[in-house]
Coordinates of C-alpha atoms in Angstrom, one line a residue:
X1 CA -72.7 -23.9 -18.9
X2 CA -71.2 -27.4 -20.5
X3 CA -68.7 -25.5 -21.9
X4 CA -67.6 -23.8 -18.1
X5 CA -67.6 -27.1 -16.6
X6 CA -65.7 -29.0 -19.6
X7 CA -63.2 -26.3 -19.0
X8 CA -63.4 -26.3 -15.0
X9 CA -62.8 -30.1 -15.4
X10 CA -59.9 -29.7 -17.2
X11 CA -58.4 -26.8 -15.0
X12 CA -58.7 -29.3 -12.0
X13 CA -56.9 -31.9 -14.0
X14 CA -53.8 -29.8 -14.9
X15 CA -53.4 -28.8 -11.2
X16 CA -53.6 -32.5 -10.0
X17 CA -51.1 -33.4 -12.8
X18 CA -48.9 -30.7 -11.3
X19 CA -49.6 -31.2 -7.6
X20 CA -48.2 -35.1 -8.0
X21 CA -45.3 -34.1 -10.1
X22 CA -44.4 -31.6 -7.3
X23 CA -44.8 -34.2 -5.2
X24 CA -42.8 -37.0 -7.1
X25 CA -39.9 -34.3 -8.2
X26 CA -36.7 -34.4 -5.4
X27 CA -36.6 -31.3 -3.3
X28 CA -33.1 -29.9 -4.0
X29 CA -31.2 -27.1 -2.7
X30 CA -28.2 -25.4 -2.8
X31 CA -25.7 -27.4 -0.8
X32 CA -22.8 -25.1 -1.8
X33 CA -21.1 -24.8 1.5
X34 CA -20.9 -20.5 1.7
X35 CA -19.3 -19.2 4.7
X36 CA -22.1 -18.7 6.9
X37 CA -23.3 -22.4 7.0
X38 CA -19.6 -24.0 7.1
X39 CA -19.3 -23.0 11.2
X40 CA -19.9 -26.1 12.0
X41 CA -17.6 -27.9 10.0
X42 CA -14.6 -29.4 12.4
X43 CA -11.7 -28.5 10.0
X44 CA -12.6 -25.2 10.7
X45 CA -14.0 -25.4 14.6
X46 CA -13.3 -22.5 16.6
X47 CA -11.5 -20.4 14.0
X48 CA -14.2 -19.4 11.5
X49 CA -17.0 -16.4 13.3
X50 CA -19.5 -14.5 12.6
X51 CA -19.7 -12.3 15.7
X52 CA -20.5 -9.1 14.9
X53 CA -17.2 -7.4 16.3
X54 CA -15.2 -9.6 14.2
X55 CA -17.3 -8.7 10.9
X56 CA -17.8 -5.0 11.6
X57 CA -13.7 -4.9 12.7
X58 CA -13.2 -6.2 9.7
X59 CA -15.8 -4.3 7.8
X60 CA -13.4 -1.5 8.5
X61 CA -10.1 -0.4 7.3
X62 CA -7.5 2.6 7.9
X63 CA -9.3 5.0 5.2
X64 CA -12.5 4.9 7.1
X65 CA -14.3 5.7 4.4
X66 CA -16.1 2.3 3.6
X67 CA -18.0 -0.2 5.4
X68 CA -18.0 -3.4 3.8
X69 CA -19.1 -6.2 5.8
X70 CA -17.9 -9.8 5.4
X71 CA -20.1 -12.9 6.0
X72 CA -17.6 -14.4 8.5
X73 CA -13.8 -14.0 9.4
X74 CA -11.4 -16.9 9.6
X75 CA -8.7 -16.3 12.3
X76 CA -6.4 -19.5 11.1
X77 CA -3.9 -20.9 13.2
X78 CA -1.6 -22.4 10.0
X79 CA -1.9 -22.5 6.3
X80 CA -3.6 -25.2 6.1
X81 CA -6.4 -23.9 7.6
X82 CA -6.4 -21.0 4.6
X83 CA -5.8 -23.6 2.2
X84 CA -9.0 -25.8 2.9
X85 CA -11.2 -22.3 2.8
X86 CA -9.9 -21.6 -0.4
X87 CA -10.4 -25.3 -1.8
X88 CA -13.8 -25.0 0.0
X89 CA -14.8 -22.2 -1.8
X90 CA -12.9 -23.1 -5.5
X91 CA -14.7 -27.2 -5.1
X92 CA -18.0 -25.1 -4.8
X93 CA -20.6 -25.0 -7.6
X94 CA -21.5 -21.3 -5.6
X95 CA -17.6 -20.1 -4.7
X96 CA -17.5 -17.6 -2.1
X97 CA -15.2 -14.7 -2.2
X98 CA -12.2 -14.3 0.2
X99 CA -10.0 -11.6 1.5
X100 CA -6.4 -11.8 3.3
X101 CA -6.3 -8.8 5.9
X102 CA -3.1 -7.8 7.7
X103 CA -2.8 -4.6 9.8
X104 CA -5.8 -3.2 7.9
X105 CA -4.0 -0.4 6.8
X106 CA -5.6 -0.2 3.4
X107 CA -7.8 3.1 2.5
X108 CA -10.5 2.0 0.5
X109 CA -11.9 -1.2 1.2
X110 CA -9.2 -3.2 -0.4
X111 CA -9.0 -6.5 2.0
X112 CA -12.9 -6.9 2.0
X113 CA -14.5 -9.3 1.1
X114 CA -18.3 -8.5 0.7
X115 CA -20.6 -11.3 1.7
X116 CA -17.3 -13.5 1.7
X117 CA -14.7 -14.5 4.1
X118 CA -12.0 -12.3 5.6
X119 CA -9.0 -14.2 6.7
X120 CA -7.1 -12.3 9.9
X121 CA -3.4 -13.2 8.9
X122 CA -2.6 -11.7 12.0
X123 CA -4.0 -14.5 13.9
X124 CA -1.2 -16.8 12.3
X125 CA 1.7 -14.8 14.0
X126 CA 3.7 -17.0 16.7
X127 CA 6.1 -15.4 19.1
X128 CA 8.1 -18.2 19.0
X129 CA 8.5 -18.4 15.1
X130 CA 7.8 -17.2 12.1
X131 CA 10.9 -15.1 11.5
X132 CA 14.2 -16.9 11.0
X133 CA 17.6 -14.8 9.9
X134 CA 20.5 -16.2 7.7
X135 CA 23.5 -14.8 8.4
X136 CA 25.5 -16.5 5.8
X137 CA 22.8 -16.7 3.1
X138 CA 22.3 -12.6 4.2
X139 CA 18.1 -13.2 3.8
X140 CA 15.2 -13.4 6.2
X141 CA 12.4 -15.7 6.1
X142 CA 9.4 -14.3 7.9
X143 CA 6.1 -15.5 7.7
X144 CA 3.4 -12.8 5.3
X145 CA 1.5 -11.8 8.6
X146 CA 4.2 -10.3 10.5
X147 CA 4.7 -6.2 10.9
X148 CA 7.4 -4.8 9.3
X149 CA 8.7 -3.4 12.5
X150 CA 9.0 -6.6 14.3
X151 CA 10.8 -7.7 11.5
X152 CA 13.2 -4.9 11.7
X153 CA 13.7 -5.9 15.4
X154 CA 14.6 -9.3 14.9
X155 CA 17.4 -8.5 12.1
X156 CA 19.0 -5.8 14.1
X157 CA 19.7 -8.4 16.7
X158 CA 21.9 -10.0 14.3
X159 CA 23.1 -6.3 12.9
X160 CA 21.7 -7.1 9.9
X161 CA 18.5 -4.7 7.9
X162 CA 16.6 -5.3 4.9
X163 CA 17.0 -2.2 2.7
X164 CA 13.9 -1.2 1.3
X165 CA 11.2 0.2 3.4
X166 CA 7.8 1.9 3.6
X167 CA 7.5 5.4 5.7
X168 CA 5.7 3.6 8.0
X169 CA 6.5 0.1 9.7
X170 CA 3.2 -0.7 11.4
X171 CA 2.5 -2.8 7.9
X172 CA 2.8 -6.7 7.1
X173 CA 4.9 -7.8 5.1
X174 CA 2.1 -9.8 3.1
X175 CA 0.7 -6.1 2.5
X176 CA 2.9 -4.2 1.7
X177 CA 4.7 -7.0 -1.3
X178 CA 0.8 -6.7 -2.7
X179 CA 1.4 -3.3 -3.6
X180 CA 5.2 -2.4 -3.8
X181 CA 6.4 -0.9 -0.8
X182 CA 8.0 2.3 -1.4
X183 CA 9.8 5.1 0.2
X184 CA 12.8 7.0 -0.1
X185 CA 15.4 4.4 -0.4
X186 CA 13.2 3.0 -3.2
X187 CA 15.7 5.5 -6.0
X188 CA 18.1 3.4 -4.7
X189 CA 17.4 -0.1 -3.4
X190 CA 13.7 -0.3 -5.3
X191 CA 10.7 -1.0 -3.8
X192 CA 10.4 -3.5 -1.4
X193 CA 8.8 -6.3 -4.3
X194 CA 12.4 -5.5 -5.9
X195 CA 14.2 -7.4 -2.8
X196 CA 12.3 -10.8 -2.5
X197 CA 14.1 -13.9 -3.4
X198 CA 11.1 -16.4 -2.7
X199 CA 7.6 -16.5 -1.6
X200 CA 5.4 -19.4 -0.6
X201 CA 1.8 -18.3 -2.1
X202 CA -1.2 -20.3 -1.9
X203 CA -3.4 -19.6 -5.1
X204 CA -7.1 -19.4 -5.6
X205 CA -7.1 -22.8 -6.9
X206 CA -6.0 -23.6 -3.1
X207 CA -2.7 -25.1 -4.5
X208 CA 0.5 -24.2 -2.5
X209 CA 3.9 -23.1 -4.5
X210 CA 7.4 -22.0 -3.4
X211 CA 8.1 -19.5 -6.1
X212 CA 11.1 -17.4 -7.0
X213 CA 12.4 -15.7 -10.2
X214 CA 13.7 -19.3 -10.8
X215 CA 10.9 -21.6 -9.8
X216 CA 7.6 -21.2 -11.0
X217 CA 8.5 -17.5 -12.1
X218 CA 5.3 -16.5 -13.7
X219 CA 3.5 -16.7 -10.4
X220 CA 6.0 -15.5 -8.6
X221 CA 6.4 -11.7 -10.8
X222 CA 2.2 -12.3 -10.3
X223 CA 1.9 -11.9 -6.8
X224 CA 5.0 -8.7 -6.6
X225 CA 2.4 -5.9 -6.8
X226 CA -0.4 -8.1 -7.9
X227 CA -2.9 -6.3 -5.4
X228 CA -4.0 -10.0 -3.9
X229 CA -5.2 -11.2 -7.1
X230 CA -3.2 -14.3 -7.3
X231 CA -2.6 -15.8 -4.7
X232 CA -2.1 -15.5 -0.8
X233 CA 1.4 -14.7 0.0
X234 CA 2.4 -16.8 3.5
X235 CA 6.2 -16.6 3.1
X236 CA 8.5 -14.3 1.9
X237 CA 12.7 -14.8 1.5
X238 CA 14.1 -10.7 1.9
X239 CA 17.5 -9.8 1.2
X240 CA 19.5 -8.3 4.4
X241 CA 22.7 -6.0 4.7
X242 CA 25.1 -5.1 7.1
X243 CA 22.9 -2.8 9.0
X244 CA 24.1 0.9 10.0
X245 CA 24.4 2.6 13.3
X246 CA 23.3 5.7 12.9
X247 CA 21.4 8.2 10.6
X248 CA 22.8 11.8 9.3
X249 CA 19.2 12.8 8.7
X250 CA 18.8 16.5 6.7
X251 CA 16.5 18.7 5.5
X252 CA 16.2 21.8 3.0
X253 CA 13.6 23.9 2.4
X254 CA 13.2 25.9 -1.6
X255 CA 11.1 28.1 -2.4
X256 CA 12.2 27.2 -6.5
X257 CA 10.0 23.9 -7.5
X258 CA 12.2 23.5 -10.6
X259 CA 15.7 24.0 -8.1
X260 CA 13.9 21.7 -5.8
X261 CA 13.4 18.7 -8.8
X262 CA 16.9 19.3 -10.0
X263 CA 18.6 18.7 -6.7
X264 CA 16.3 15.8 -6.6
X265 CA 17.3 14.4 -9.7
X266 CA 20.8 14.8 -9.1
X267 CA 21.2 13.2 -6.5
X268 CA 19.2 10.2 -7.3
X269 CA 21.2 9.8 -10.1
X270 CA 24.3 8.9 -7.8
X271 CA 25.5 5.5 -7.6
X272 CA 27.8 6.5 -3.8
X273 CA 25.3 9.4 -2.6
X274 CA 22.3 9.9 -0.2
X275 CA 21.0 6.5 1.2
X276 CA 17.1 8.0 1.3
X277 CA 15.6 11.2 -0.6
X278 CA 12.2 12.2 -0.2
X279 CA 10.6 15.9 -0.2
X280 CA 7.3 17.7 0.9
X281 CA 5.1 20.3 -0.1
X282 CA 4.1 22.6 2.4
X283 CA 1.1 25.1 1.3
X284 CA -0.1 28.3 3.0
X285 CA -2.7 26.6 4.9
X286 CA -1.2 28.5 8.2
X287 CA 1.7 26.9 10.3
X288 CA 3.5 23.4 9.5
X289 CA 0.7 22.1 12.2
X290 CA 1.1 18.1 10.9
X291 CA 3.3 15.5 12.2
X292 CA 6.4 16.7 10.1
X293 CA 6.6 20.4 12.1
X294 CA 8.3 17.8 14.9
X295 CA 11.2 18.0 12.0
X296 CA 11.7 21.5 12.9
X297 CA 12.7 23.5 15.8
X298 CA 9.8 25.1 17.8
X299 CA 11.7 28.6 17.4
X300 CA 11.9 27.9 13.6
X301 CA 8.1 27.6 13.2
X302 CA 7.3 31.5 13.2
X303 CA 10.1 31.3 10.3
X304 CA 8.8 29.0 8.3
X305 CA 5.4 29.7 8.3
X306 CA 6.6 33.5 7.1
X307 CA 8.3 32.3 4.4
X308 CA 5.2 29.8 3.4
X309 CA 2.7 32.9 3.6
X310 CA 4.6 34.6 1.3
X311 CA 5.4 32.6 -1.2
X312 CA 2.7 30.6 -0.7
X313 CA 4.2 26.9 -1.5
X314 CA 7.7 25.8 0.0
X315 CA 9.3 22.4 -0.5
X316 CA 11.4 20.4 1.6
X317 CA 14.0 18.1 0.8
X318 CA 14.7 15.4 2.7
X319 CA 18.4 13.0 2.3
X320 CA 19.7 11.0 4.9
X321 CA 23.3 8.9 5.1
X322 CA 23.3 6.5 7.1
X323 CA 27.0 5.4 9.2
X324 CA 29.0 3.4 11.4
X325 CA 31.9 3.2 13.6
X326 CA 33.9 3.1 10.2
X327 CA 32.9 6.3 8.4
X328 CA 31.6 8.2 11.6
X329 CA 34.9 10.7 10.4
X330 CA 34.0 11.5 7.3
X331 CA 29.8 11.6 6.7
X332 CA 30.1 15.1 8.3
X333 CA 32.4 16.2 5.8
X334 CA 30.2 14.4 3.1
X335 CA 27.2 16.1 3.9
X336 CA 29.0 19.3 4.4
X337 CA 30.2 19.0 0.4
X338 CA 26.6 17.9 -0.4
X339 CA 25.1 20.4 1.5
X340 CA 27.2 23.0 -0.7
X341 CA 26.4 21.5 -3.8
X342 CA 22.5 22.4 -3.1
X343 CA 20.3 25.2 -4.4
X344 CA 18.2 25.8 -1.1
X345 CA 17.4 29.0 0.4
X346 CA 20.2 29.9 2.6
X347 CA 19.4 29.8 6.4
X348 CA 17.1 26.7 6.5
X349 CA 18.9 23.9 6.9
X350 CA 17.9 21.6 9.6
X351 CA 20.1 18.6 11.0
X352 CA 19.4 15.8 13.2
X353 CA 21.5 13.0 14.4
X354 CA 19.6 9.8 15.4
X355 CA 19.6 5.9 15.4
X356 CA 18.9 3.8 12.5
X357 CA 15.9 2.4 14.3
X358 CA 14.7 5.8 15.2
X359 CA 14.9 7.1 11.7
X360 CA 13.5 4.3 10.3
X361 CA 10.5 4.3 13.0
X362 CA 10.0 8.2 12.8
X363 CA 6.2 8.2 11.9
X364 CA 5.5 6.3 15.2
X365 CA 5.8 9.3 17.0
X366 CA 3.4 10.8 15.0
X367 CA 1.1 7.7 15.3
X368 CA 1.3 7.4 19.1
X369 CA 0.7 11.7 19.2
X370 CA -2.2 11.4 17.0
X371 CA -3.6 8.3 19.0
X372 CA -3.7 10.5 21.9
X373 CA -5.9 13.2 20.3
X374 CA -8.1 10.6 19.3
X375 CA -7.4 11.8 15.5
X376 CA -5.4 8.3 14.4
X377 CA -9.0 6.1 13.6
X378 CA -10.4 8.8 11.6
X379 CA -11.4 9.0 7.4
X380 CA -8.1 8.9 5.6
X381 CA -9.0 9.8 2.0
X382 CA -5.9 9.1 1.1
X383 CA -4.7 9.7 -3.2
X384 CA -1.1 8.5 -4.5
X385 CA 0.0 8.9 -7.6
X386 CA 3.4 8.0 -9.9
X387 CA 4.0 11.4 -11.6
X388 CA 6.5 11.1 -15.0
X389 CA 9.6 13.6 -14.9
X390 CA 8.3 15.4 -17.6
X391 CA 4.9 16.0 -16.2
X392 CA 6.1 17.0 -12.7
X393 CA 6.5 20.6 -13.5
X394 CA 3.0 21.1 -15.2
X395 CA 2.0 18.6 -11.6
X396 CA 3.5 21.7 -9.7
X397 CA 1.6 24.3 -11.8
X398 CA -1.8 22.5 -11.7
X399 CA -2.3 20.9 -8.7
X400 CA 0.5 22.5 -5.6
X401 CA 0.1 25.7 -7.3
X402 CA -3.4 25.6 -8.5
X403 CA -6.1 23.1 -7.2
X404 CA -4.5 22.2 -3.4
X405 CA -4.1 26.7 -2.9
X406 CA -7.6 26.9 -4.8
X407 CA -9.5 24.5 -2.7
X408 CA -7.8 25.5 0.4
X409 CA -8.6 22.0 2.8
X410 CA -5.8 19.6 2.5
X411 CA -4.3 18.7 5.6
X412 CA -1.7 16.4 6.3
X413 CA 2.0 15.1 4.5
X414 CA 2.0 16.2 1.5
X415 CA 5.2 14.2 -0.3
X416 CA 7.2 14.2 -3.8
X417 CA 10.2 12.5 -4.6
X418 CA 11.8 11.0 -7.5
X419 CA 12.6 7.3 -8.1
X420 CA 14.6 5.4 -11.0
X421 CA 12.4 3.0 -12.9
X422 CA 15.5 0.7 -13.8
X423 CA 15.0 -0.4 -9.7
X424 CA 11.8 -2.1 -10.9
X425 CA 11.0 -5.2 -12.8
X426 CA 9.0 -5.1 -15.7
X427 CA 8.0 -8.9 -14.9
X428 CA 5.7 -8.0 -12.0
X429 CA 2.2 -7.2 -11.7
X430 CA 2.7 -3.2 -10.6
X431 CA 1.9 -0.2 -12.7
X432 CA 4.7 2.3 -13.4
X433 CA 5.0 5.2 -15.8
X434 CA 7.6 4.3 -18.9
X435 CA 10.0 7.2 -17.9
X436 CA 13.0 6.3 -17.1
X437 CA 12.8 8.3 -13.5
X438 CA 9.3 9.4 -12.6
X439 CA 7.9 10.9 -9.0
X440 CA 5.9 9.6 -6.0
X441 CA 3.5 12.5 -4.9
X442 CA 1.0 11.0 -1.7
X443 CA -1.5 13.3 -0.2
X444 CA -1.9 11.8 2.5
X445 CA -4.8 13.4 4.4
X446 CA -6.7 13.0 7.3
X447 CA -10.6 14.3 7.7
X448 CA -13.3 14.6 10.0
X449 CA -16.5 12.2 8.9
X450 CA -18.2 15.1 8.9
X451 CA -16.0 16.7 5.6
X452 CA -14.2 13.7 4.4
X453 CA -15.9 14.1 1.1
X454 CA -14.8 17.5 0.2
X455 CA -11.3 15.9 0.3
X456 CA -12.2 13.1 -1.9
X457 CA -14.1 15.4 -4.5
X458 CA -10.5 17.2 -4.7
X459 CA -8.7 13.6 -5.2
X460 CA -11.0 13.5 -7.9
X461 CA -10.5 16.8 -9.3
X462 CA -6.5 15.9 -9.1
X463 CA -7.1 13.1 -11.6
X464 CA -9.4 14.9 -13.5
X465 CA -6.8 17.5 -13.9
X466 CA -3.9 14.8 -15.0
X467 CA -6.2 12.6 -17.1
X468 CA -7.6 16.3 -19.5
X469 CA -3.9 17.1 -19.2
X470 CA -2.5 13.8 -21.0
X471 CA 0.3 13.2 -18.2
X472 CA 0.5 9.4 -17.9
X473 CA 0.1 9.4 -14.6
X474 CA -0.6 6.5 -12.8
X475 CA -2.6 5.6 -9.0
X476 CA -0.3 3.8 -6.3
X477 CA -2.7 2.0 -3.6
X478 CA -4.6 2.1 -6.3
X479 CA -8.6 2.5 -6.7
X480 CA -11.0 2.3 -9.5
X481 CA -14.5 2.3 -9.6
X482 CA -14.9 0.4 -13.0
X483 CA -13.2 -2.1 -14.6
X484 CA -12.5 0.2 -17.5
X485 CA -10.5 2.5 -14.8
X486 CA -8.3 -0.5 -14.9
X487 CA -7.6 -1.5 -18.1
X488 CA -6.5 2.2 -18.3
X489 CA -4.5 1.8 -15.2
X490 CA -2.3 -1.1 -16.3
X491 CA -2.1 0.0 -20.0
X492 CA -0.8 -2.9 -21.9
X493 CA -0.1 -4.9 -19.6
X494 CA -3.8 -5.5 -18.9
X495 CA -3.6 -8.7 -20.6
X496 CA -1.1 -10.3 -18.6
X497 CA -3.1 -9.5 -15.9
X498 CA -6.0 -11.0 -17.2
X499 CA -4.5 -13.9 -18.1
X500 CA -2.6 -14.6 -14.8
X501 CA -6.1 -14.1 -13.4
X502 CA -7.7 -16.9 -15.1
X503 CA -4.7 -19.2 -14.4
X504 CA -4.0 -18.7 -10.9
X505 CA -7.7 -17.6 -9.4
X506 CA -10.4 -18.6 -12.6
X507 CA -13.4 -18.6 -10.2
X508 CA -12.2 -15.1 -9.4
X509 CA -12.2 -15.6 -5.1
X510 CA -9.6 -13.5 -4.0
X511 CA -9.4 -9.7 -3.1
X512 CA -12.6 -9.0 -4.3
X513 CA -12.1 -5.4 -2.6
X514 CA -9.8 -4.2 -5.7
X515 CA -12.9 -4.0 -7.6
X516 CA -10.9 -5.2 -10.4
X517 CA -13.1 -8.5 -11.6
X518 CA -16.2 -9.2 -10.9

């Protein structure tokens, strides 16, 4: 019993000793200022919310087929009001993770920002600036937030274009120089990181720098393709042409894939030829029911879709030359010798005649039909892929031949077209194949959210198919769900990567969505 209350004794004496050091000890918490308990700050009054419509609209993206919710969204008035965030969060012992959203036109969750900040950069768009043309220097400055389209817009009032474009125009410019920006004038011009002369980028040290291939250089080949990893990109300096009036815009169907690649190749390979070159795949799924049967007469359609059920895959190539009051005599006879020169089946030729502007905007149509079906904000699981030259034919075989007829569910543009690698700069941050001309192939599907993964199991089975097969093929837009599906997807360049990571970002802050650092 002397023993128990020798040791009871003590027992109360530890917890004592304990109970006044709690006491005595400094309560301390974690004062790192994370996104949901900086609202009241006044630097950022008015501009920084959390009300649920702005977090779950921004939880959300084109591909509808993730939900990744953000703490808060900063709608900023000026780059300032990005730059303190970004300092907010890099000065933090805790640093919170942020995301630049334009049009949110990304597929896969790209411009989220989980449990972080999501910074509207459409908010920052001012009618009454933001886009100023040089007619002498032949460049635009525009301001990262702004849609391609109204872009477009405001050079043509000066008759003056930049060159390289996306299909679709609906996209900020900030995007679309994070990924590449391709299309089919890319064979010729490059993408559209191939026609920047300068950028204004603030990093994810919160440091802002005018770069150019002359001025701080490394960051500036960094942010060209660099999938938001480096740095937010306010500013960009595009280079501008004359622009043309009009658009000879033609199309050719084959029923030969290898006749269909060769004409492709050709052509590309002219210095004075086609101004854009794309081609389709269309697959004996029953009539050409997506937005592209608008390319073809309605008494056409029972045609086409007789020759597609019988030999099951068709292609379609695509050129257009575009033309002016100076050469409106002789691009019919140019097209005539080109259309000659071709190995297409005989009969299915297609012509149209259109503005630039409508050429260049063609997919609105498309947009604005879809929008009124209510089939626009639905999943978009969504795979593109750089194909090399020598692996396209075996890509035919495989996948158009074999997986797509197999599966029997793919819906939607189907496209393929070659582009010349010696457009693109080995300096920036995108991942091409080595050959010296390799292929774009996007399926670019749409689904119900009732079946989206059936199309997303055959994206998978695609890349299956081309990893087993050794092809060197390579995502555009890319996703990978590991950080070792990156180091494969940038080859050796991963190490420049990494490195420009930890010099331009080291807390790693930005575009966590890319699931390419943790």
């Amino acid at each position: 019993m002397a023993s128990y209350n020798f040791l009871s004794q003590v027992h109360l004496i530890l917890i004592t000793i304990l109970i006044i050091i709690t006491l005595l000890t400094p309560i301390t918490t974690n004062t790192s200022p994370q996104p949901w308990n900086i609202l009241s700050r006044n630097d950022f009054a008015g501009k920084l919310t959390t009300a649920s419509s702005s977090v779950e609209s921004a939880a959300i993206d084109f591909g509808h087929v993730t939900k990744i919710f953000p703490s808060a969204v900063l709608n900023p008035s000026s780059v300032e009001d990005i730059t303190d965030l970004i300092k907010l969060s890099y000065d933090s012992q805790s640093s919170f993770p942020l995301a630049a959203r334009g049009h949110g036109h990304s597929h896969r969750g790209q411009a989220s920002a989980k449990d972080g900040v999501v910074v509207n950069m459409r908010s920052m768009v001012n009618r009454d600036r933001g886009i100023k043309v040089s007619r002498t220097g032949l460049y635009v400055d525009v301001d990262a937030a702004w849609l391609w389209i109204e872009v477009l817009n405001k050079t043509l009032e000066l008759g003056l274009t930049p060159v390289s474009w996306t299909d679709y125009l609906y996209l900020t410019v900030g995007g679309t120089l994070s990924n590449g920006g391709i299309s089919g004038q890319t064979f010729r011009y490059g993408p559209q990181i191939a026609n920047v002369l300068e950028m204004d980028v603030i990093t994810g040290k919160g440091e802002i720098a005018t770069c150019s291939k002359d001025i701080n250089s490394d960051l500036f080949f960094a942010v060209l393709g660099g999938l938001g990893q480096f740095g937010i990109l306010t500013r960009a300096r595009i280079k501008l042409e004359v622009a043309p009036k009009r658009a000879k815009w033609l199309r050719f169907l084959y029923i030969d894939f290898s006749e269909f690649t060769r004409d492709q190749e050709r052509l590309i390979s002219k210095t004075d030829g086609v101004d854009f070159l794309e081609g389709s795949v269309m697959v004996d799924h029953g009539p050409p029911d997506n937005w592209r049967s608008t390319y073809y007469p309605p008494s056409d359609h029972v045609r086409i879709a007789s020759m597609v059920k019988r030999h099951r895959v068709i292609y379609c190539l695509e050129v257009v030359k575009y033309y002016d009051e100076t050469s409106q005599y002789t691009v019919n006879e140019e097209m005539e010798e080109l259309s000659e020169s071709l190995n297409y089946v005989r009969g299915f030729m297609y012509e149209k005649d259109v503005t630039y502007m409508d050429f260049l905007n063609r997919v609105r149509t498309g947009e604005l039909n879809l929008k009124s079906k209510g089939q626009w904000d639905v999943p978009h699981p969504w795979l593109n892929l750089f194909v090399p030259k020598s692996q396209i034919s075996k890509f035919d075989d495989g996948v158009f031949k074999g997986i797509i007829l197999r599966n029997n569910i793919t819906t939607g543009p189907v496209l393929v077209y070659p582009m010349n690698r010696n457009k693109w700069n080995d300096r920036m941050s995108a991942a091409i194949p080595e050959e010296d001309v390799f292929y774009a192939v996007g399926f670019l599907r749409s689904a119900g959210f009732d079946n989206w993964e059936a199309y997303d199991q055959e994206n998978m089975e695609i890349l299956k198919f081309c990893e087993d097969g050794n092809m060197g093929v390579i995502q555009y837009l890319p996703y990978h769900s590991s950080q070792e599906g990156w180091v494969r997807h940038f080859g050796p360049r991963w190490d420049i990567f990494v490195k420009r990571k930890y010099k331009y970002d080291p807390k790693m802050i930005l575009s966590p969505g890319q699931n390419i650092f943790q």
